[in-house]
Coordinates of C-alpha atoms and ligand atoms in Angstrom, one line a residue:
M1 CA 3.3 -17.0 25.3
K2 CA 1.6 -14.2 27.9
Q3 CA 1.3 -11.9 24.5
M4 CA -0.9 -14.8 22.2
F5 CA -2.9 -15.8 25.1
S6 CA -4.0 -12.5 25.6
R7 CA -4.6 -12.4 22.3
M8 CA -6.2 -15.7 21.7
I9 CA -8.5 -14.1 24.2
M10 CA -9.4 -10.9 22.6
L11 CA -9.7 -12.6 19.3
L12 CA -12.8 -15.2 21.1
G13 CA -14.1 -11.8 22.4
V14 CA -14.2 -10.5 19.0
M15 CA -15.8 -13.8 18.1
A16 CA -18.3 -13.8 20.8
L17 CA -19.5 -10.0 19.8
L18 CA -20.1 -10.8 16.3
L19 CA -21.8 -14.1 17.2
P20 CA -25.5 -15.1 18.8
T21 CA -24.7 -16.7 21.8
G22 CA -24.0 -20.4 21.5
S23 CA -22.5 -20.0 18.4
L24 CA -18.9 -20.1 20.0
Q25 CA -18.4 -23.4 20.5
A26 CA -19.8 -24.2 16.8
A27 CA -17.2 -21.8 15.3
T28 CA -14.4 -24.0 16.4
K29 CA -16.4 -27.4 15.0
G30 CA -16.1 -25.7 11.5
A31 CA -20.0 -25.0 10.2
T32 CA -19.5 -22.4 7.8
L33 CA -20.9 -18.4 8.4
A34 CA -24.8 -19.5 6.8
E35 CA -24.7 -22.9 9.0
L36 CA -24.1 -20.7 12.1
H37 CA -26.3 -18.4 11.6
K38 CA -29.5 -20.9 11.0
A39 CA -28.8 -22.9 13.8
R40 CA -29.9 -19.3 15.6
Q41 CA -33.2 -19.1 13.5
I42 CA -31.0 -16.6 11.0
G43 CA -32.6 -17.8 7.3
C44 CA -31.5 -17.4 3.9
A45 CA -33.7 -14.4 3.5
D46 CA -32.2 -12.5 6.8
C47 CA -28.8 -12.1 4.7
H48 CA -29.6 -12.2 1.2
G49 CA -33.4 -10.7 1.1
T50 CA -36.6 -12.1 0.2
A51 CA -36.8 -11.3 -3.7
K52 CA -37.5 -14.9 -5.2
K53 CA -34.3 -15.6 -7.4
I54 CA -31.4 -14.9 -5.0
T55 CA -28.6 -13.2 -6.8
V56 CA -24.9 -12.2 -5.1
D57 CA -23.9 -9.2 -7.4
D58 CA -19.8 -9.8 -7.3
S59 CA -19.3 -6.8 -4.7
E60 CA -21.7 -8.6 -2.6
K61 CA -23.1 -5.3 -1.9
A62 CA -26.4 -6.6 -0.6
V63 CA -25.0 -9.5 1.6
N64 CA -22.3 -6.7 3.2
Q65 CA -25.3 -4.2 3.9
S66 CA -27.1 -7.2 5.5
C67 CA -24.3 -7.8 7.8
I68 CA -24.0 -4.3 9.0
G69 CA -27.5 -4.3 9.6
C70 CA -27.2 -6.4 12.1
H71 CA -23.9 -6.1 13.6
G72 CA -23.0 -2.5 12.8
N73 CA -20.1 -1.3 10.2
L74 CA -16.7 -1.6 10.9
D75 CA -16.1 1.2 13.1
A76 CA -19.1 0.0 15.1
V77 CA -17.8 -3.9 15.4
G78 CA -14.2 -2.9 16.2
A79 CA -15.4 0.0 19.1
K80 CA -16.7 -3.0 21.2
A81 CA -13.7 -5.3 20.8
K82 CA -11.0 -4.7 23.2
G83 CA -7.6 -6.4 22.6
P84 CA -4.4 -5.4 21.3
I85 CA -4.9 -6.7 17.8
N86 CA -8.2 -5.4 17.3
P87 CA -8.9 -6.8 13.5
H88 CA -12.0 -4.4 12.7
K89 CA -9.7 -1.6 13.6
A90 CA -7.3 -2.5 10.9
H91 CA -4.9 -0.4 8.6
L92 CA -7.1 -1.2 5.6
G93 CA -10.0 1.3 6.4
Q94 CA -13.6 0.6 5.7
V95 CA -13.9 -2.8 3.6
N96 CA -16.3 -5.0 2.5
C97 CA -17.4 -7.5 5.3
T98 CA -17.2 -10.4 3.1
T99 CA -13.5 -9.4 2.7
C100 CA -13.1 -11.8 5.7
H101 CA -16.3 -13.2 6.5
S102 CA -18.1 -15.8 4.3
G103 CA -21.3 -17.3 4.4
H104 CA -21.0 -21.0 2.4
S105 CA -17.2 -21.3 2.0
R106 CA -15.3 -20.9 4.9
S107 CA -14.4 -18.0 6.6
Q108 CA -10.5 -16.3 6.8
A109 CA -9.1 -13.4 8.2
Y110 CA -7.9 -11.3 5.3
C111 CA -5.2 -9.7 7.6
L112 CA -3.4 -13.1 7.7
K113 CA -2.4 -13.3 3.7
C114 CA 0.4 -10.9 4.9
H115 CA 0.4 -11.4 9.3
T116 CA 0.9 -14.7 11.1
Y117 CA -1.4 -13.7 13.8
D118 CA -3.6 -16.5 15.9
M119 CA -6.9 -15.9 14.8
P120 CA -9.7 -17.6 14.7
I121 CA -13.1 -16.5 12.7
P122 CA -16.4 -17.5 13.1
G123 CA -16.8 -20.4 10.5
G124 CA -13.2 -20.2 9.7
A125 CA -10.8 -23.2 9.0
A126 CA -6.8 -22.8 8.3
V127 CA -7.0 -23.8 5.3
V128 CA -9.6 -22.2 2.8
V129 CA -11.1 -24.2 -0.1
P130 CA -13.8 -21.8 -2.1
M131 CA -16.9 -22.3 -2.5
K132 CA -18.4 -23.5 -5.7
L133 CA -20.2 -21.1 -7.5
K134 CA -22.7 -21.3 -10.6
K135 CA -22.0 -19.2 -12.5
S136 CA -24.0 -17.7 -15.6
A137 CA -22.5 -15.7 -18.6
K138 CA -23.6 -12.5 -18.3
K139 CA -24.7 -10.2 -21.2
V140 CA -22.4 -7.3 -22.5
E141 CA -22.2 -4.1 -20.6
T142 CA -20.8 -1.0 -22.5
T143 CA -19.6 2.3 -20.7
D144 CA -17.2 4.8 -21.5
V145 CA -14.3 4.4 -19.3
V146 CA -13.1 0.8 -17.8
V147 CA -10.8 1.5 -15.2
I148 CA -8.5 -1.8 -14.0
G149 CA -7.7 -2.1 -10.6
A150 CA -8.6 0.1 -7.5
G151 CA -5.5 1.5 -5.9
A152 CA -5.1 4.8 -5.7
S153 CA -4.1 5.3 -9.3
G154 CA -7.5 3.2 -10.1
M155 CA -9.4 5.4 -8.0
T156 CA -8.4 8.9 -9.2
A157 CA -8.8 7.7 -12.8
A158 CA -12.4 6.9 -12.0
I159 CA -13.7 10.0 -10.5
T160 CA -11.5 12.1 -12.5
A161 CA -13.1 10.8 -15.7
H162 CA -16.7 10.2 -13.6
D163 CA -16.3 14.6 -13.2
A164 CA -15.0 14.5 -16.4
G165 CA -18.4 13.3 -17.8
A166 CA -17.7 9.7 -18.7
K167 CA -19.4 6.7 -17.3
V168 CA -17.0 4.8 -15.6
I169 CA -16.7 0.9 -14.2
L170 CA -13.8 0.4 -11.7
L171 CA -12.8 -3.4 -11.4
E172 CA -10.4 -4.7 -9.1
K173 CA -9.8 -8.5 -8.9
Q174 CA -9.0 -8.3 -5.4
P175 CA -12.0 -8.7 -2.3
I176 CA -11.3 -4.9 -1.3
T177 CA -10.2 -2.2 -2.6
G178 CA -7.1 0.0 -2.0
G179 CA -4.4 -1.7 -3.7
N180 CA -1.3 -1.6 -2.8
S181 CA -1.4 1.9 -2.1
M182 CA -3.6 1.6 1.2
L183 CA -0.5 -0.1 2.7
A184 CA 1.7 3.0 1.8
A185 CA 3.5 4.8 4.7
G186 CA 5.7 7.8 4.9
G187 CA 4.1 10.4 2.6
M188 CA 3.4 11.8 -0.9
N189 CA 6.1 14.1 -2.7
A190 CA 5.2 17.4 -3.9
A191 CA 7.2 20.5 -4.3
D192 CA 6.5 24.4 -3.5
T193 CA 3.0 23.4 -2.1
K194 CA 1.2 25.2 0.1
F195 CA 1.8 23.3 3.5
Q196 CA 5.5 24.1 2.6
K197 CA 4.9 27.5 1.8
A198 CA 3.2 27.6 5.9
K199 CA 6.2 25.7 7.5
G200 CA 8.9 27.9 5.5
I201 CA 10.3 25.0 3.2
K202 CA 11.5 26.6 0.3
D203 CA 11.2 24.3 -2.9
S204 CA 10.8 24.3 -6.7
V205 CA 9.5 21.8 -9.5
E206 CA 13.2 21.7 -10.5
L207 CA 14.8 20.5 -7.3
M208 CA 12.0 17.9 -7.2
Y209 CA 12.6 17.1 -10.8
Q210 CA 16.6 16.9 -9.7
D211 CA 16.1 14.4 -7.0
T212 CA 13.9 12.7 -8.7
M213 CA 16.4 11.8 -11.7
K214 CA 19.6 11.5 -9.2
G215 CA 17.7 9.2 -7.5
G216 CA 16.7 6.7 -10.3
K217 CA 20.2 6.7 -11.5
N218 CA 19.4 9.6 -14.9
T219 CA 17.6 6.5 -16.3
N220 CA 14.0 7.8 -15.8
D221 CA 12.4 9.2 -18.5
P222 CA 12.7 13.0 -17.9
A223 CA 9.3 14.1 -19.3
L224 CA 7.4 12.0 -16.8
V225 CA 9.6 13.2 -14.3
R226 CA 8.5 16.5 -15.1
I227 CA 5.3 15.9 -15.1
L228 CA 5.1 14.0 -12.0
A229 CA 6.9 18.0 -9.9
Q230 CA 5.3 20.2 -12.5
N231 CA 1.8 18.7 -11.3
S232 CA 2.5 17.3 -7.7
S233 CA 1.4 20.6 -6.2
G234 CA -1.6 20.6 -7.8
S235 CA -2.1 17.0 -6.6
V236 CA -2.1 18.0 -3.2
D237 CA -4.7 21.0 -3.6
W238 CA -6.8 18.4 -5.7
L239 CA -6.1 15.3 -2.6
T240 CA -7.0 18.5 -0.3
S241 CA -10.0 19.5 -1.9
I242 CA -11.7 15.9 -1.8
G243 CA -11.3 15.5 1.9
A244 CA -7.7 14.5 2.9
D245 CA -5.3 15.6 4.7
I246 CA -1.6 15.7 4.0
S247 CA -0.8 19.0 5.6
D248 CA 2.2 17.4 7.6
V249 CA 5.7 17.7 5.8
G250 CA 8.6 15.5 6.7
R251 CA 11.4 14.3 5.1
M252 CA 12.5 10.5 2.6
A253 CA 15.7 9.7 1.7
G254 CA 17.2 11.5 -2.0
A255 CA 15.0 14.0 -1.0
S256 CA 17.1 17.7 -0.6
V257 CA 14.2 19.2 1.5
Y258 CA 11.3 18.2 3.3
R259 CA 8.7 17.6 0.8
T260 CA 6.5 14.6 2.1
H261 CA 3.0 15.3 2.7
R262 CA 1.0 13.2 5.2
P263 CA -2.1 13.4 7.9
T264 CA -1.3 15.8 10.7
G265 CA 1.0 13.9 13.5
G266 CA 2.7 11.5 10.2
H267 CA -0.1 8.6 10.3
A268 CA 0.2 6.7 7.9
V269 CA -0.7 8.3 3.8
G270 CA -1.9 5.2 2.0
A271 CA -4.7 4.0 4.8
H272 CA -6.5 7.6 4.6
I273 CA -6.3 8.2 1.3
A274 CA -7.8 4.8 0.2
N275 CA -10.7 5.7 2.4
V276 CA -11.2 9.4 1.3
L277 CA -11.1 7.9 -2.5
R278 CA -13.0 4.9 -1.7
K279 CA -15.2 7.5 0.1
N280 CA -15.4 10.2 -2.9
A281 CA -16.1 7.2 -5.4
A282 CA -19.1 5.6 -3.5
D283 CA -20.6 9.7 -3.1
R284 CA -20.5 10.0 -6.5
K285 CA -22.1 6.5 -7.3
I286 CA -19.0 5.1 -9.5
D287 CA -20.0 1.6 -10.1
V288 CA -16.9 0.0 -8.2
R289 CA -16.6 -3.7 -8.4
V290 CA -14.6 -6.3 -6.4
N291 CA -13.7 -9.4 -6.8
S292 CA -13.9 -8.8 -11.0
K293 CA -10.8 -10.0 -12.4
V294 CA -10.2 -8.8 -15.9
V295 CA -8.4 -12.0 -17.7
K296 CA -8.1 -10.2 -21.1
I297 CA -8.2 -6.3 -22.8
V298 CA -10.0 -6.4 -26.0
E299 CA -8.8 -5.0 -29.2
D300 CA -10.4 -4.8 -32.3
K301 CA -8.6 -5.5 -35.9
Q302 CA -7.1 -2.7 -36.4
G303 CA -5.4 -2.8 -32.5
R304 CA -8.0 0.0 -31.1
V305 CA -8.7 -1.0 -27.3
T306 CA -12.3 -1.6 -27.4
G307 CA -13.2 -3.5 -23.8
V308 CA -11.8 -6.1 -21.5
L309 CA -13.1 -9.6 -21.0
V310 CA -13.7 -9.7 -16.8
E311 CA -14.1 -13.2 -14.4
G312 CA -16.3 -12.0 -12.2
K313 CA -16.8 -14.0 -8.8
H314 CA -20.1 -14.8 -9.0
S315 CA -21.2 -13.5 -12.3
G316 CA -18.9 -15.6 -14.5
T317 CA -17.4 -14.6 -17.6
Y318 CA -18.3 -11.1 -19.3
T319 CA -17.1 -8.3 -21.6
I320 CA -17.5 -4.5 -21.1
K321 CA -17.0 -2.9 -24.2
A322 CA -15.5 1.0 -23.7
K323 CA -14.1 3.4 -25.6
A324 CA -11.4 4.1 -23.2
V325 CA -9.6 1.1 -20.9
V326 CA -7.0 2.6 -18.2
L327 CA -5.1 -0.1 -16.8
T328 CA -3.8 0.9 -13.3
A329 CA -3.3 -2.7 -12.0
G330 CA 0.2 -2.0 -9.9
G331 CA 3.4 -4.0 -9.7
F332 CA 4.7 -7.6 -8.9
S333 CA 6.6 -7.4 -5.5
A334 CA 4.0 -10.6 -4.5
N335 CA 4.7 -13.0 -7.3
P336 CA 8.1 -14.2 -6.2
E337 CA 8.4 -16.1 -8.9
K338 CA 8.2 -13.2 -10.9
V339 CA 10.9 -11.1 -9.0
A340 CA 13.2 -14.3 -8.9
F341 CA 12.9 -14.3 -12.7
Y342 CA 14.4 -10.6 -13.6
R343 CA 16.4 -10.6 -9.8
P344 CA 17.6 -14.4 -9.4
E345 CA 19.6 -12.3 -6.1
F346 CA 15.9 -11.8 -4.7
K347 CA 15.0 -15.2 -4.4
G348 CA 13.1 -15.8 -1.3
M349 CA 12.7 -12.5 0.6
T350 CA 10.2 -10.9 2.2
T351 CA 7.6 -8.4 0.3
S352 CA 5.9 -5.4 1.9
N353 CA 3.3 -5.6 -0.8
Q354 CA -0.5 -6.5 0.1
P355 CA -1.5 -10.2 -2.0
G356 CA -2.4 -8.9 -4.6
A357 CA 0.4 -7.5 -6.1
T358 CA 1.2 -10.4 -8.7
G359 CA 2.0 -8.7 -12.0
D360 CA -1.4 -10.0 -13.8
G361 CA -1.5 -5.8 -15.5
L362 CA 1.4 -6.3 -16.9
E363 CA 0.8 -9.2 -18.8
L364 CA -2.9 -8.0 -19.7
G365 CA -0.8 -4.9 -21.4
A366 CA 2.0 -6.6 -22.9
K367 CA -0.6 -9.4 -24.3
A368 CA -2.4 -5.8 -25.5
G369 CA 0.9 -4.9 -27.1
G370 CA 2.5 -2.7 -24.9
E371 CA 6.5 -2.8 -24.5
L372 CA 7.9 -3.5 -20.9
K373 CA 10.7 -1.6 -19.9
D374 CA 13.1 -1.9 -16.7
M375 CA 11.7 -4.5 -15.6
K376 CA 14.4 -5.6 -14.0
E377 CA 14.8 -2.6 -12.0
I378 CA 13.0 -4.0 -8.2
Q379 CA 13.4 -1.7 -5.3
I380 CA 14.6 -3.6 -1.9
H381 CA 12.9 -1.2 0.9
P382 CA 15.6 -1.3 3.5
T383 CA 13.8 -1.5 6.6
V384 CA 11.0 -4.8 6.8
A385 CA 10.6 -5.4 10.2
A386 CA 12.9 -8.6 10.6
G387 CA 10.9 -12.2 10.0
S388 CA 7.7 -10.1 8.7
R389 CA 6.1 -8.2 6.1
I390 CA 5.3 -5.0 8.0
L391 CA 7.4 -2.1 6.4
I392 CA 8.4 0.2 8.9
T393 CA 8.5 4.1 7.3
E394 CA 11.2 5.4 6.2
A395 CA 9.7 8.1 7.7
V396 CA 11.2 7.0 11.1
R397 CA 14.5 7.5 9.5
G398 CA 13.5 10.8 8.4
N399 CA 12.5 12.0 11.8
G400 CA 16.0 11.0 13.5
A401 CA 16.0 7.0 14.0
I402 CA 19.9 5.8 12.7
L403 CA 20.8 1.9 11.7
I404 CA 23.1 0.4 14.0
N405 CA 24.5 -3.0 13.6
H406 CA 24.7 -6.3 15.9
E407 CA 28.2 -4.9 16.8
G408 CA 26.3 -1.5 17.8
K409 CA 27.8 0.5 15.5
R410 CA 26.1 2.8 12.5
F411 CA 27.5 1.7 9.0
V412 CA 25.9 3.9 6.6
N413 CA 24.1 7.6 6.2
E414 CA 20.5 6.4 6.9
L415 CA 19.0 9.0 4.2
T416 CA 21.4 7.6 1.9
T417 CA 18.3 6.2 -1.2
R418 CA 16.8 2.7 -0.4
D419 CA 19.2 1.0 -3.4
K420 CA 22.5 2.2 -1.2
A421 CA 20.9 1.6 2.4
S422 CA 19.8 -2.2 1.8
E423 CA 23.2 -2.4 0.1
A424 CA 24.9 -1.2 3.4
I425 CA 22.3 -3.3 5.7
L426 CA 22.7 -6.8 3.2
H427 CA 26.6 -6.8 4.4
Q428 CA 25.9 -6.6 8.1
T429 CA 26.1 -9.5 10.5
G430 CA 23.0 -11.7 9.6
K431 CA 22.1 -9.0 7.1
S432 CA 19.5 -7.5 9.2
A433 CA 20.3 -4.1 11.4
Y434 CA 18.4 -2.4 14.1
L435 CA 16.6 0.8 13.3
I436 CA 17.5 2.9 16.9
F437 CA 15.6 5.5 17.8
D438 CA 14.1 7.6 21.2
E439 CA 11.4 8.6 22.5
A440 CA 11.2 12.0 21.2
I441 CA 10.8 10.2 17.4
R442 CA 8.5 8.3 18.7
K443 CA 6.1 11.0 20.3
S444 CA 7.1 13.3 16.5
L445 CA 5.5 10.0 14.5
K446 CA 1.9 8.4 15.4
Q447 CA 2.6 5.2 12.7
I448 CA 5.4 4.4 15.1
D449 CA 2.7 3.5 17.7
G450 CA 1.5 0.9 15.3
Y451 CA 5.1 -1.0 15.8
F452 CA 4.6 -1.2 19.6
H453 CA 0.6 -2.7 19.2
L454 CA 2.5 -5.2 16.5
E455 CA 5.2 -5.9 19.2
L456 CA 8.3 -5.2 17.0
V457 CA 10.1 -2.7 19.4
K458 CA 12.5 -3.8 21.9
E459 CA 13.1 -1.1 24.5
G460 CA 15.4 0.3 27.3
A461 CA 15.1 3.0 30.1
T462 CA 18.9 3.4 29.2
I463 CA 21.1 3.0 25.7
K464 CA 22.8 0.4 28.5
E465 CA 19.7 -1.6 29.1
L466 CA 18.3 -1.0 25.3
A467 CA 22.2 -2.8 24.7
A468 CA 21.7 -5.6 26.6
A469 CA 17.9 -6.5 25.3
L470 CA 20.3 -6.6 22.0
K471 CA 22.6 -8.6 23.2
M472 CA 24.9 -6.5 21.8
P473 CA 28.5 -4.6 23.7
A474 CA 26.7 -1.3 25.7
D475 CA 30.3 0.8 25.4
T476 CA 29.9 0.2 21.6
L477 CA 26.4 1.6 21.0
E478 CA 27.1 3.6 23.9
A479 CA 29.8 5.3 21.8
S480 CA 27.6 5.0 18.5
I481 CA 24.5 7.4 19.4
E482 CA 27.2 9.8 21.0
T483 CA 29.0 10.5 18.5
Y484 CA 25.9 10.6 16.2
N485 CA 24.2 13.2 18.6
K486 CA 27.8 15.4 18.6
A487 CA 27.3 15.1 14.5
V488 CA 24.0 16.5 15.1
D489 CA 24.8 19.2 17.6
A490 CA 27.8 20.1 14.6
K491 CA 25.2 19.8 12.2
T492 CA 27.6 17.5 10.1
D493 CA 27.9 13.9 10.0
A494 CA 31.8 13.4 9.4
E495 CA 31.8 9.7 9.3
F496 CA 28.5 8.7 6.8
K497 CA 27.4 11.9 5.5
R498 CA 23.8 12.0 6.9
P499 CA 22.2 15.3 5.4
D500 CA 19.5 16.0 7.4
L501 CA 20.7 15.5 10.7
P502 CA 17.1 16.4 12.3
R503 CA 17.3 15.3 16.1
A504 CA 19.7 13.9 18.5
L505 CA 18.9 10.9 20.1
R506 CA 18.7 11.9 23.9
T507 CA 15.2 11.0 25.3
A508 CA 14.8 8.1 27.3
K509 CA 13.4 5.5 26.6
Y510 CA 15.6 4.3 23.9
Y511 CA 13.8 2.0 21.1
A512 CA 15.0 -0.9 18.4
I513 CA 13.6 -2.7 15.8
E514 CA 15.2 -5.1 14.3
I515 CA 14.8 -4.9 10.0
K516 CA 16.2 -6.6 7.2
P517 CA 15.4 -5.3 3.3
G518 CA 12.4 -6.3 1.4
V519 CA 11.3 -6.3 -2.0
H520 CA 8.7 -3.3 -2.2
Y521 CA 8.8 -1.6 -5.5
T522 CA 8.8 -2.5 -9.1
M523 CA 9.7 0.3 -11.1
G524 CA 9.4 -1.2 -14.8
G525 CA 6.4 -2.0 -16.4
L526 CA 4.6 -0.7 -19.1
K527 CA 5.6 2.0 -21.4
I528 CA 3.7 5.3 -21.8
N529 CA 4.1 8.8 -22.7
T530 CA 3.3 12.5 -20.6
D531 CA -0.4 12.0 -22.0
T532 CA -0.3 7.9 -20.4
Q533 CA -1.3 6.0 -23.3
V534 CA 0.0 3.0 -23.7
I535 CA 3.2 3.2 -26.4
A536 CA 3.1 -0.4 -28.3
K537 CA 6.6 -1.9 -29.7
D538 CA 6.3 0.2 -33.0
G539 CA 6.6 3.7 -30.9
K540 CA 3.4 4.3 -31.2
P541 CA 0.4 4.8 -28.8
I542 CA -2.4 1.9 -28.4
A543 CA -6.0 4.0 -29.1
G544 CA -8.1 3.8 -26.6
F545 CA -5.9 2.4 -23.7
Y546 CA -4.1 4.9 -20.9
A547 CA -1.9 3.0 -17.6
A548 CA -0.8 4.9 -14.7
G549 CA 1.1 4.1 -11.8
E550 CA 3.3 1.2 -10.4
V551 CA 2.2 -0.8 -13.8
T552 CA 4.0 1.7 -15.8
G553 CA 7.6 2.3 -16.3
G554 CA 9.7 4.9 -16.5
V555 CA 8.9 7.8 -14.1
H556 CA 11.6 6.1 -10.9
G557 CA 14.6 4.9 -13.4
A558 CA 16.8 2.8 -11.4
N559 CA 15.5 3.7 -8.2
R560 CA 12.1 5.4 -7.1
L561 CA 12.6 8.0 -4.2
G562 CA 10.1 7.3 -0.8
G563 CA 6.9 9.6 -1.4
N564 CA 6.9 9.5 -5.2
S565 CA 4.8 6.8 -5.8
I566 CA 1.7 7.9 -3.7
S567 CA 2.7 11.8 -5.9
E568 CA 2.7 9.4 -9.2
T569 CA -0.4 7.4 -8.6
I570 CA -2.1 10.9 -8.0
T571 CA -0.9 13.0 -10.6
F572 CA -1.2 10.1 -13.5
G573 CA -4.1 8.9 -12.0
R574 CA -6.1 12.4 -13.2
I575 CA -4.1 12.8 -15.8
A576 CA -4.8 9.0 -17.2
G577 CA -8.9 9.5 -15.6
A578 CA -9.2 12.7 -18.0
N579 CA -7.5 11.9 -21.1
A580 CA -9.9 8.6 -21.1
A581 CA -12.9 10.8 -20.8
K582 CA -12.2 13.2 -23.1
L583 CA -11.5 10.3 -26.1
A584 CA -14.8 8.4 -24.3
K585 CA -16.9 11.9 -24.9
P586 CA -15.0 14.5 -27.0
A587 CA -17.7 16.9 -26.2
A588 CA -17.3 17.0 -22.5
K589 CA -15.5 19.4 -20.1
Ligands
LIG1 O1 7.2 6.1 -1.1 C1 7.3 4.5 -0.1 O2 7.7 3.8 -0.9 C2 7.7 5.0 1.2 C3 7.4 6.5 1.6 C4 7.9 4.0 2.0 C5 7.8 4.2 3.2 O3 9.1 4.1 3.6 O4 7.2 4.8 3.7

């Protein structure tokens, strides 16, 4: 209650910073942001400019510039706010002001699509009715390459196609770019990289291939897995060359060695990469449009893909003619009906995914003739914080945390593959367990600070104290941790055969997060070949149509290894972008 109260105070503080004096009262009474500004003599032209005809593009660029002109950018606003939860310093990276703030309809914090903070917002309302827009049909546009979906695959494809000389339009249905990739936590798998070599880690393309095939129960498409492994080191180099820091190397479940690349200190990989890709797209002046939902992939009479039909938030329905279309619209973990359709046993389960991961791209691709494969292969991540949508990264286990049930006992090899770890947790009392770690693990991974920030962690100065906080028998928990520590010392886990055993838990304080499995990734999707061409039901590639990332099926088979998703987005995004550009501009580089 005390914490809730302090959050409220902090949020009111943020509101006070954003609003001119006197408007705070109005905000709570329910005026829109435009009305609140008007009450302070800030008129239409201050936000929309002085041009006679007010036109707002779908990305609301001019309006966002006006917000920044008066209030400062996200970093500037974030730096002024105080308190535990600072919405302007969110893990999503640099996003538009209009992602949360709306002028003429009621505003709502985007955070609330996943979190349940008590988060009032100027001009906000608990239930938001979208503004009714007068939509005018746009003329038909023409470009070389259209990319659908601005997660890591889409941004990578767009940048690569642009750099190969193509004119690119990147479309995103959400108000924000980054897709599910911006939530990626643990890192990016790559074999035989310069960062592994610098740390003396011995790895190979063959070993990454074997691990990935084994993790996917050998149902993966071997040719795609070869591409993933062979290109992974090059993709790390490419990301580094455009400004990413992925020099820290950790270990994920199912990997034989340390090969998961992430920012220095163990920060989350996704928000960092999303910001790097956003910046690179902006620096190249690539036409990136948010609030722009593709409703149809257009084909000619021969079945060749020739463009897309778009529903823009402000501009209405319009067509973009393109020589190549790249579909990178992600999976469907945030679509509970679709998940339950393919896997009834997952009905009602939480998800770690962003709200846009609803699988519309799969339907677009299938309607355009693409074949779907492995649709029942849905991954449950073992460690989503109980009662939330917050993923507790596998990197916590990779850095040494263990899993303990409500009776205080270890019950599984913490670094087994996700399907097996999830299954084991679902067999425990309450279908949940505790992730237990100590101060040394906390210090080894920056992301853990975020879980404290979100008040997900219980703690004790001793193991006994922690057991009391978790209401479990202290002697059992002490004995479980002692047995585990001895296994680490002996470098052999006789009980559960955990392969890595990175550190014993001996550094007070001791911590616990209650976790439950949640829907995390959909392995199935559109069938592609090694050139990322979408394959039709007759087994032939569909001309002009490419796909990459979670919208495709085959790379991961029946179970994806942690860290292979970001790897896939960059590698296959680069291939798709290069091939789309080559098709659109055969003479270009
Ligand atoms: O690739 C993933 O899904 C991943 C590494 C997730 C995580 O636990 O951090």
